[in-house]
XYZ file of C-alpha atoms in Angstrom:
571
model
C -20.196 -38.577 -34.732
C -16.617 -37.577 -35.546
C -15.578 -36.929 -39.349
C -13.309 -39.604 -40.536
C -9.955 -38.595 -41.877
C -8.962 -38.935 -45.597
C -8.000 -42.581 -46.112
C -5.627 -42.087 -48.928
C -2.546 -41.053 -46.873
C -3.144 -43.767 -44.414
C -3.547 -46.323 -47.334
C -0.285 -45.290 -48.762
C 1.567 -45.283 -45.532
C 0.956 -48.803 -44.917
C 2.157 -51.974 -46.835
C -0.336 -53.093 -49.523
C -2.538 -56.074 -48.842
C -1.596 -58.739 -51.213
C -2.960 -62.117 -50.219
C -6.752 -62.771 -50.114
C -6.414 -63.928 -46.463
C -4.793 -60.405 -45.593
C -7.816 -58.873 -47.138
C -10.210 -60.886 -45.038
C -8.275 -60.236 -41.934
C -8.250 -56.587 -42.485
C -11.851 -56.621 -43.295
C -12.640 -58.433 -39.965
C -10.562 -55.848 -38.201
C -12.310 -52.980 -39.898
C -15.654 -54.176 -38.989
C -14.714 -54.381 -35.304
C -13.263 -50.754 -35.372
C -16.648 -49.672 -37.212
C -18.726 -51.387 -34.669
C -16.773 -49.703 -31.728
C -17.343 -46.360 -33.293
C -13.697 -46.051 -34.288
C -14.667 -44.770 -37.717
C -11.245 -42.964 -38.694
C -9.469 -46.394 -38.316
C -12.304 -48.288 -40.073
C -12.124 -45.833 -42.921
C -8.301 -46.422 -43.398
C -8.818 -50.117 -43.361
C -11.770 -50.252 -45.789
C -9.619 -48.062 -48.156
C -6.613 -50.147 -47.951
C -9.069 -53.233 -48.772
C -10.196 -51.440 -51.860
C -6.679 -50.762 -52.834
C -5.970 -54.333 -53.099
C -9.513 -55.535 -54.010
C -11.385 -52.651 -55.747
C -14.507 -54.861 -56.494
C -14.870 -55.861 -52.618
C -18.639 -55.064 -52.353
C -18.501 -55.405 -48.636
C -15.814 -52.868 -48.123
C -17.470 -50.486 -50.756
C -20.727 -50.753 -48.875
C -19.270 -50.136 -45.124
C -17.148 -47.345 -46.424
C -20.296 -45.746 -47.823
C -21.759 -46.229 -44.405
C -18.787 -44.335 -42.809
C -19.120 -41.508 -45.353
C -22.955 -41.412 -44.274
C -22.047 -41.130 -40.640
C -19.650 -38.111 -41.430
C -22.519 -36.410 -43.545
C -20.830 -37.019 -46.852
C -24.125 -38.563 -48.429
C -22.645 -37.834 -52.081
C -19.903 -40.159 -51.620
C -21.982 -42.518 -49.493
C -24.383 -42.865 -52.378
C -21.590 -43.395 -55.070
C -19.936 -46.082 -52.885
C -22.924 -48.123 -51.807
C -24.481 -47.919 -55.513
C -21.091 -49.428 -56.675
C -21.461 -52.227 -54.008
C -24.909 -53.005 -55.477
C -23.884 -52.893 -58.943
C -21.443 -55.709 -57.948
C -23.885 -57.471 -55.794
C -27.586 -56.685 -56.525
C -28.865 -59.003 -53.848
C -26.931 -57.257 -51.085
C -29.718 -56.545 -48.590
C -27.867 -54.513 -46.056
C -26.433 -52.217 -48.694
C -30.126 -51.567 -50.027
C -31.220 -50.809 -46.552
C -28.407 -48.400 -45.975
C -28.798 -46.856 -49.445
C -32.194 -46.209 -48.165
C -30.847 -44.014 -45.297
C -28.592 -42.133 -47.498
C -31.504 -41.401 -50.178
C -33.533 -40.316 -47.114
C -30.975 -37.957 -46.061
C -30.695 -36.441 -49.496
C -34.344 -35.682 -49.623
C -35.198 -38.564 -51.868
C -37.942 -40.195 -49.909
C -39.625 -42.172 -52.583
C -36.281 -43.675 -53.871
C -35.514 -44.349 -50.320
C -38.836 -46.147 -49.745
C -37.990 -48.134 -52.916
C -34.562 -49.160 -51.513
C -36.196 -50.203 -48.135
C -38.827 -52.270 -49.854
C -35.934 -54.041 -51.855
C -34.342 -54.710 -48.539
C -37.460 -56.048 -47.037
C -37.778 -58.491 -50.115
C -34.284 -59.861 -49.803
C -34.416 -59.943 -45.993
C -38.044 -60.710 -45.250
C -37.189 -61.984 -41.768
C -35.217 -59.067 -40.572
C -37.487 -56.794 -38.343
C -35.154 -53.718 -38.605
C -35.859 -53.720 -42.493
C -39.822 -53.554 -41.880
C -39.293 -50.871 -39.201
C -37.231 -48.788 -41.694
C -40.183 -49.089 -44.148
C -42.654 -48.142 -41.522
C -40.688 -45.044 -40.567
C -40.627 -43.664 -44.196
C -44.059 -44.399 -44.739
C -45.030 -42.614 -41.697
C -42.748 -39.572 -42.757
C -44.658 -39.631 -46.161
C -47.870 -39.210 -44.562
C -48.927 -42.814 -44.886
C -49.574 -44.053 -41.252
C -51.888 -46.963 -42.141
C -49.222 -48.516 -44.321
C -46.718 -47.744 -41.687
C -48.680 -49.745 -39.225
C -48.566 -52.725 -41.283
C -44.875 -52.581 -41.350
C -44.423 -51.962 -37.707
C -46.662 -54.853 -36.928
C -44.605 -57.242 -39.120
C -41.366 -55.900 -37.215
C -42.795 -56.618 -33.911
C -44.214 -60.141 -35.049
C -40.694 -60.850 -36.183
C -38.990 -59.336 -32.936
C -41.489 -59.055 -30.149
C -38.771 -57.394 -28.071
C -38.283 -54.501 -30.601
C -38.805 -51.396 -28.283
C -38.062 -49.043 -31.172
C -40.711 -50.535 -33.448
C -43.276 -50.313 -30.572
C -42.502 -46.536 -30.075
C -42.824 -45.997 -33.927
C -46.001 -48.104 -34.241
C -47.399 -45.902 -31.370
C -46.713 -42.679 -33.048
C -48.396 -43.876 -36.443
C -51.448 -44.887 -34.324
C -51.485 -41.466 -32.762
C -51.519 -39.925 -36.112
C -54.511 -41.940 -37.106
C -56.306 -40.964 -33.874
C -56.126 -44.551 -32.391
C -55.004 -42.938 -28.923
C -55.796 -45.811 -26.582
C -53.841 -48.303 -28.961
C -50.851 -45.755 -29.177
C -50.834 -45.409 -25.472
C -50.514 -49.134 -25.090
C -47.679 -49.225 -27.657
C -45.598 -46.588 -25.746
C -46.366 -48.426 -22.342
C -44.997 -51.642 -23.878
C -41.992 -49.817 -25.257
C -40.914 -48.557 -21.926
C -41.530 -51.785 -20.309
C -39.110 -53.336 -22.852
C -36.678 -50.436 -22.364
C -37.264 -48.483 -18.963
C -34.628 -45.828 -20.098
C -36.533 -45.128 -23.472
C -36.687 -41.390 -23.428
C -38.625 -40.850 -26.822
C -41.214 -43.277 -25.674
C -41.785 -41.469 -22.526
C -42.224 -38.224 -24.479
C -44.432 -39.627 -26.899
C -46.596 -41.202 -24.170
C -46.981 -37.563 -22.700
C -48.154 -36.465 -26.085
C -50.926 -39.135 -26.118
C -52.002 -38.688 -22.477
C -52.191 -34.806 -23.194
C -54.557 -35.496 -26.175
C -56.530 -37.807 -23.925
C -56.964 -34.889 -21.389
C -54.887 -36.716 -18.706
C -52.754 -33.846 -18.226
C -51.070 -34.706 -14.785
C -50.097 -38.194 -16.248
C -48.880 -36.324 -19.425
C -46.637 -34.092 -17.019
C -45.282 -37.256 -15.161
C -44.289 -38.773 -18.506
C -42.425 -35.553 -19.557
C -40.735 -35.472 -16.167
C -39.730 -39.010 -16.539
C -38.189 -38.199 -19.953
C -36.214 -35.384 -18.263
C -35.247 -37.443 -15.390
C -33.569 -39.872 -17.805
C -32.185 -37.102 -20.071
C -32.056 -33.624 -18.427
C -30.816 -31.992 -21.609
C -33.910 -33.072 -23.525
C -35.339 -29.785 -25.029
C -38.226 -31.487 -26.639
C -39.577 -33.030 -23.459
C -38.926 -29.698 -21.569
C -40.917 -27.818 -24.349
C -43.890 -30.273 -23.991
C -43.917 -29.989 -20.339
C -43.866 -26.142 -20.654
C -46.813 -26.527 -23.362
C -49.008 -28.197 -20.489
C -48.384 -25.322 -18.246
C -49.114 -22.746 -21.012
C -52.547 -24.423 -21.840
C -53.647 -24.342 -18.156
C -52.451 -20.613 -18.123
C -50.240 -21.562 -15.030
C -48.059 -18.444 -15.256
C -45.341 -19.242 -12.725
C -44.651 -22.900 -13.990
C -45.251 -21.964 -17.854
C -42.804 -19.122 -17.621
C -39.987 -21.145 -15.713
C -40.577 -24.289 -17.853
C -40.382 -22.446 -21.004
C -37.188 -20.347 -20.366
C -35.577 -23.636 -19.214
C -36.749 -25.031 -22.684
C -34.965 -21.991 -24.200
C -31.761 -22.654 -22.552
C -31.709 -26.468 -23.421
C -32.524 -25.638 -26.908
C -29.727 -23.048 -27.162
C -27.219 -25.676 -25.496
C -28.188 -28.329 -27.824
C -27.372 -26.300 -30.810
C -24.383 -24.159 -29.472
C -23.285 -26.291 -26.342
C -21.748 -24.217 -23.420
C -18.362 -22.791 -23.266
C -15.811 -23.587 -26.161
C -17.185 -26.924 -27.096
C -14.759 -28.626 -29.552
C -17.714 -30.723 -30.912
C -19.862 -27.680 -31.621
C -16.967 -25.896 -32.968
C -16.265 -28.649 -35.508
C -19.781 -29.200 -36.474
C -20.282 -25.488 -37.260
C -17.078 -25.247 -39.308
C -18.407 -28.186 -41.281
C -22.068 -26.978 -41.578
C -21.404 -23.281 -41.754
C -24.473 -20.970 -40.411
C -27.608 -20.052 -42.554
C -26.449 -16.743 -44.094
C -30.079 -15.274 -43.496
C -29.862 -16.233 -39.808
C -26.323 -14.693 -39.352
C -27.603 -11.423 -40.972
C -30.329 -11.320 -38.479
C -28.228 -12.043 -35.487
C -25.618 -9.608 -36.508
C -28.176 -6.857 -36.979
C -29.746 -7.888 -33.563
C -26.307 -7.571 -31.782
C -25.792 -4.129 -33.513
C -29.216 -3.021 -32.112
C -28.560 -4.465 -28.615
C -25.137 -2.632 -28.585
C -26.597 0.704 -29.694
C -29.386 0.489 -26.964
C -27.192 -0.269 -24.131
C -27.757 -3.996 -23.523
C -24.854 -5.916 -22.229
C -24.402 -9.584 -23.554
C -21.399 -11.820 -23.253
C -19.300 -11.828 -26.433
C -21.510 -9.185 -28.024
C -18.499 -6.926 -29.691
C -16.663 -10.002 -30.902
C -19.819 -11.389 -32.480
C -20.462 -8.065 -34.243
C -17.022 -7.810 -35.476
C -16.718 -11.443 -36.702
C -20.153 -11.826 -37.955
C -20.212 -8.650 -40.081
C -16.907 -9.610 -41.530
C -18.206 -12.889 -42.603
C -21.290 -11.384 -44.082
C -19.214 -8.932 -46.136
C -16.712 -11.606 -47.067
C -19.702 -13.669 -48.479
C -21.492 -10.963 -50.303
C -18.414 -9.039 -51.719
C -19.346 -8.393 -55.391
C -22.173 -10.837 -55.120
C -24.916 -9.133 -53.231
C -27.277 -10.437 -50.412
C -28.332 -13.278 -52.540
C -25.348 -15.125 -51.375
C -26.738 -15.121 -48.022
C -29.271 -17.720 -48.986
C -26.557 -20.352 -48.528
C -24.769 -21.230 -45.410
C -21.746 -19.029 -44.638
C -18.535 -20.911 -44.142
C -16.417 -20.033 -40.883
C -13.132 -21.359 -39.605
C -12.591 -22.712 -36.125
C -11.278 -19.337 -34.898
C -14.206 -17.524 -36.145
C -16.799 -19.985 -34.651
C -14.771 -19.836 -31.190
C -15.307 -16.113 -31.323
C -18.787 -15.874 -31.937
C -20.017 -18.708 -29.608
C -20.183 -16.829 -26.400
C -22.829 -14.584 -27.948
C -24.811 -17.357 -29.456
C -24.758 -19.199 -25.987
C -25.786 -16.111 -24.142
C -29.430 -15.777 -22.864
C -31.433 -12.639 -23.084
C -35.155 -12.236 -22.686
C -36.573 -8.724 -22.593
C -38.548 -8.068 -19.229
C -42.006 -7.066 -19.829
C -43.739 -4.341 -18.192
C -46.663 -4.862 -15.830
C -49.873 -3.553 -17.470
C -52.534 -3.704 -14.862
C -55.283 -2.518 -17.344
C -54.598 -5.497 -19.699
C -53.278 -6.125 -23.147
C -56.188 -5.448 -25.479
C -57.354 -2.046 -26.737
C -59.756 -0.930 -24.015
C -61.685 1.365 -26.464
C -62.804 -1.389 -28.810
C -66.418 -2.729 -28.749
C -65.435 -6.365 -28.130
C -69.091 -7.788 -28.067
C -69.604 -6.189 -31.291
C -66.449 -7.857 -32.696
C -67.848 -11.192 -31.599
C -71.103 -10.630 -33.324
C -69.186 -9.640 -36.487
C -67.301 -12.854 -36.524
C -70.506 -15.006 -36.085
C -72.283 -12.944 -38.831
C -69.309 -12.890 -41.279
C -70.482 -15.786 -43.217
C -66.919 -17.134 -43.707
C -65.488 -16.839 -40.220
C -62.939 -14.288 -41.126
C -62.526 -10.752 -39.675
C -59.730 -8.338 -39.047
C -59.453 -6.087 -36.149
C -57.417 -2.779 -36.321
C -55.826 -1.061 -33.224
C -55.925 -4.681 -31.626
C -53.544 -3.945 -28.752
C -53.406 -1.113 -26.500
C -50.579 1.335 -27.276
C -48.537 0.208 -24.209
C -49.047 -3.516 -25.079
C -47.868 -2.981 -28.722
C -44.702 -1.128 -27.674
C -43.945 -4.010 -25.136
C -44.499 -6.649 -27.752
C -42.160 -4.845 -30.155
C -39.424 -4.360 -27.701
C -39.637 -8.050 -26.537
C -39.375 -9.197 -30.159
C -36.333 -6.850 -30.887
C -34.336 -7.354 -27.792
C -35.138 -11.100 -26.905
C -32.577 -13.752 -28.166
C -35.328 -16.403 -28.824
C -35.153 -16.557 -32.599
C -33.533 -20.010 -32.770
C -35.619 -21.744 -35.597
C -34.816 -21.222 -39.054
C -36.898 -22.237 -41.970
C -36.474 -23.046 -45.856
C -38.136 -19.843 -46.754
C -35.627 -17.897 -44.885
C -37.609 -16.799 -41.935
C -36.990 -17.204 -38.178
C -39.388 -18.567 -35.671
C -39.677 -18.353 -31.748
C -42.014 -20.537 -29.836
C -44.195 -20.004 -26.494
C -42.589 -23.465 -25.057
C -39.088 -22.177 -25.889
C -38.651 -18.558 -24.614
C -41.249 -16.722 -26.611
C -43.241 -16.002 -23.419
C -43.917 -13.450 -20.735
C -46.711 -12.581 -18.304
C -48.127 -10.240 -21.117
C -48.107 -13.184 -23.676
C -50.219 -15.204 -21.211
C -52.424 -12.105 -20.244
C -53.335 -11.662 -23.886
C -54.779 -15.214 -24.025
C -56.588 -14.637 -20.883
C -57.916 -11.260 -22.083
C -59.243 -12.834 -25.367
C -61.095 -15.466 -23.374
C -62.661 -12.833 -21.172
C -63.409 -10.291 -23.774
C -64.615 -12.741 -26.518
C -66.046 -15.551 -24.444
C -68.193 -16.966 -27.159
C -65.160 -17.387 -29.538
C -62.297 -18.256 -27.206
C -63.905 -19.166 -23.727
C -64.629 -22.676 -24.582
C -61.201 -23.339 -25.968
C -57.855 -23.993 -24.194
C -54.762 -22.060 -25.238
C -52.674 -24.110 -27.456
C -49.340 -22.704 -28.634
C -48.464 -19.313 -29.613
C -45.156 -18.032 -31.523
C -43.686 -15.251 -33.537
C -41.979 -15.324 -36.981
C -39.571 -12.671 -38.377
C -38.792 -12.262 -42.192
C -36.178 -10.975 -44.343
C -37.917 -9.328 -47.134
C -34.835 -9.202 -49.425
C -33.762 -12.861 -48.957
C -36.949 -14.848 -48.516
C -40.534 -15.269 -48.489
C -43.460 -15.853 -46.170
C -44.851 -18.981 -44.960
C -46.318 -21.523 -47.498
C -50.017 -22.404 -47.733
C -51.179 -24.675 -44.774
C -53.720 -25.042 -42.173
C -53.405 -25.348 -38.412
C -54.549 -28.076 -35.913
C -56.641 -25.653 -33.843
C -60.060 -24.440 -33.819
C -59.457 -20.569 -33.643
C -56.410 -18.782 -35.183
C -55.425 -15.306 -34.165
C -52.625 -13.693 -36.076
C -51.445 -10.075 -35.431
C -48.721 -7.946 -36.733
C -46.518 -5.434 -34.798
C -43.810 -4.110 -37.026
C -44.395 -0.271 -37.671
C -45.955 0.669 -40.860
C -43.440 3.040 -41.750
C -41.191 0.072 -42.751
C -43.706 -1.514 -44.973
C -42.943 -0.409 -48.589
C -46.243 -1.804 -50.247
C -49.166 -1.124 -48.163
C -51.428 -3.149 -50.406
C -49.637 -6.577 -49.540
C -47.497 -8.040 -46.918
C -50.610 -9.499 -44.755
C -52.217 -12.815 -45.034
C -54.219 -14.669 -47.712
C -56.838 -16.954 -46.184
C -58.704 -19.484 -48.421
C -62.176 -19.731 -46.945
C -62.521 -23.476 -47.490
C -61.627 -25.917 -44.483
C -59.103 -28.666 -44.765
C -60.821 -32.033 -44.957
C -61.179 -33.545 -41.462
C -59.681 -36.947 -42.679
C -56.432 -35.366 -43.808
C -53.267 -35.974 -41.569
C -51.388 -33.114 -40.060
C -48.497 -33.549 -42.426
C -50.896 -33.424 -45.500
C -52.562 -30.180 -44.702
C -49.319 -28.517 -43.634
C -46.776 -29.706 -46.274
C -48.418 -31.061 -49.430
C -48.680 -27.516 -51.256
C -49.649 -28.772 -54.628
C -52.407 -30.946 -53.349
C -53.766 -28.096 -51.136
C -53.990 -25.712 -54.015
C -55.834 -28.397 -55.998
C -58.285 -28.907 -53.163
C -59.019 -25.169 -52.878
C -59.793 -24.886 -56.505
C -61.787 -27.942 -56.685
C -63.961 -26.800 -53.730
C -64.321 -23.293 -54.918
C -62.363 -21.594 -52.101
C -62.318 -17.736 -52.215
C -59.359 -15.909 -51.440
C -59.490 -13.327 -48.570
C -56.507 -11.201 -48.816
C -55.943 -8.820 -45.968
C -53.144 -6.389 -46.428
C -50.529 -5.721 -43.688
C -51.228 -3.181 -40.992
C -49.262 -2.640 -37.843
C -51.394 -3.597 -34.777
C -53.867 -5.454 -37.080
C -55.151 -8.739 -35.946
C -56.747 -11.264 -38.174
C -59.173 -13.928 -36.587
C -60.283 -16.959 -38.699
C -61.363 -20.477 -38.529
C -57.975 -22.488 -37.936
C -59.111 -25.137 -40.381
C -58.816 -22.698 -43.214
C -55.731 -22.853 -45.552
C -53.780 -19.661 -45.268
C -50.496 -18.170 -46.419
C -48.272 -15.177 -46.237
C -48.765 -12.553 -48.963
C -45.850 -11.202 -50.768
C -43.793 -8.895 -48.505
C -41.786 -5.825 -49.261
C -40.349 -4.344 -46.153
C -37.380 -1.890 -45.654
C -34.112 -3.835 -45.095
C -33.142 -3.123 -41.732
C -33.436 -4.833 -38.306
C -36.275 -2.788 -36.971
C -38.151 -3.151 -40.246
C -38.338 -6.948 -40.563
C -41.931 -8.068 -40.669
C -43.045 -9.843 -37.460
C -46.297 -11.613 -36.938
C -47.420 -13.320 -33.682
C -49.769 -16.361 -33.774
C -52.055 -17.726 -31.118
C -54.019 -21.075 -31.378
C -56.968 -22.256 -29.266
C -58.685 -25.382 -29.065
C -57.791 -28.647 -30.934
C -59.507 -30.203 -33.830
């Protein structure tokens, strides 16, 4: 949505609205513009109305909605709050204030606003749907289900509510009921892309993989640029170790993900968005370092030289006299700078892995003995040194340094790349196959789920917070050379040998940090702290809570700590 122009100039350039009937006519016209998506014109009119009638709660509220649409949630909050101070029973304003609070990261306050809207508008299905959405986000699917049921009762043709209802039921494990909801959603709206995607997820959980693939394909037929549906389709082929289709689907998913963020060509919409939002400093630092590494090693990538020049200048400008801590915030770029760096950001580059006929795992390891060690460990946690063969380790290192796959950034200032969106090769899949063959008692009975890599900046951020995974077996291994690790006693992984409760929803055992620590303490969980070593793998029960230890690595591109994680089975 385009950012509205400042309304003040427009308000002064027009004759003041003086009569009440003029204000009413202007308000009707502004609402028409707003409904048609002409937000700039609507903003000018709302501002003119408020010049004439500063206490017009409708104009205050709707100008706040325009501000929210443009991303200015601070202004939106002030305007809608003022409207509610004038008219405390303004149901729509309570509802839209909830959306603003949600965008500001204030979910409990947002839920209170949505509840107030429901109290004032009990027959409005959309208000109940809003409550359900936030309850689901807060990890309360049972409460969400009640809200969705009310929304559907009030509006039986409400396809979005059926889709959301199905998602909540899926979180609760009621897969057959969830599937029925998604089916109903697409009957009501045959072009409902998200519902087809969600139906595919349920079918996959039910083991109906061909039908799941059909659902993802239907979503892609309706929306060929849907990166999520493409990734989910790739995930099916990855789990089946269907190499050709897994590779092709995953690389297509990478292209769609890149286009969704950076567009293609000199995309004016993307340029405007990046000028407004900036780029995370820690991400730009990584990408500039990678570009410099690619240039030094003879890799040709579109826009590489311009990216290095503009990106390095932006980093130096941001940190001048301040230090690298400034890179924790987004870096502001002007339109010319964004246009200059876009060709590199839009370019694909994935390292071509070598063929290793002898396999990926270290051939000198006594793999049956390691399986026995895990079984007899008492806490289902072991580490394996010299995990990969020397050639495989070098290949994984080169892949992670060269490949432009690190597109996901996280609040703790690390980057991620995933198997269903480009972090894949024949060797990545061969590793999963070798594990199932060499350790059949541990991996043989479990399908490969997802695998990924994470890269860290030891100066700017930290590792992954405490969490558990949704799999049965977790394999985590490290590939950055030991020479870059400044503290050999740390840098690895902490595993707490108490499994997450079986009745916790995914969000709860992945995000509720304080609750997790409390649970570990109350249940006597011991900490198994395995220090970092290059080519060391850690194998453990995926239900165990775990987190990255403190990291201290050399501040250079090749010294970034990299871990790779494989998940097998589903719990």
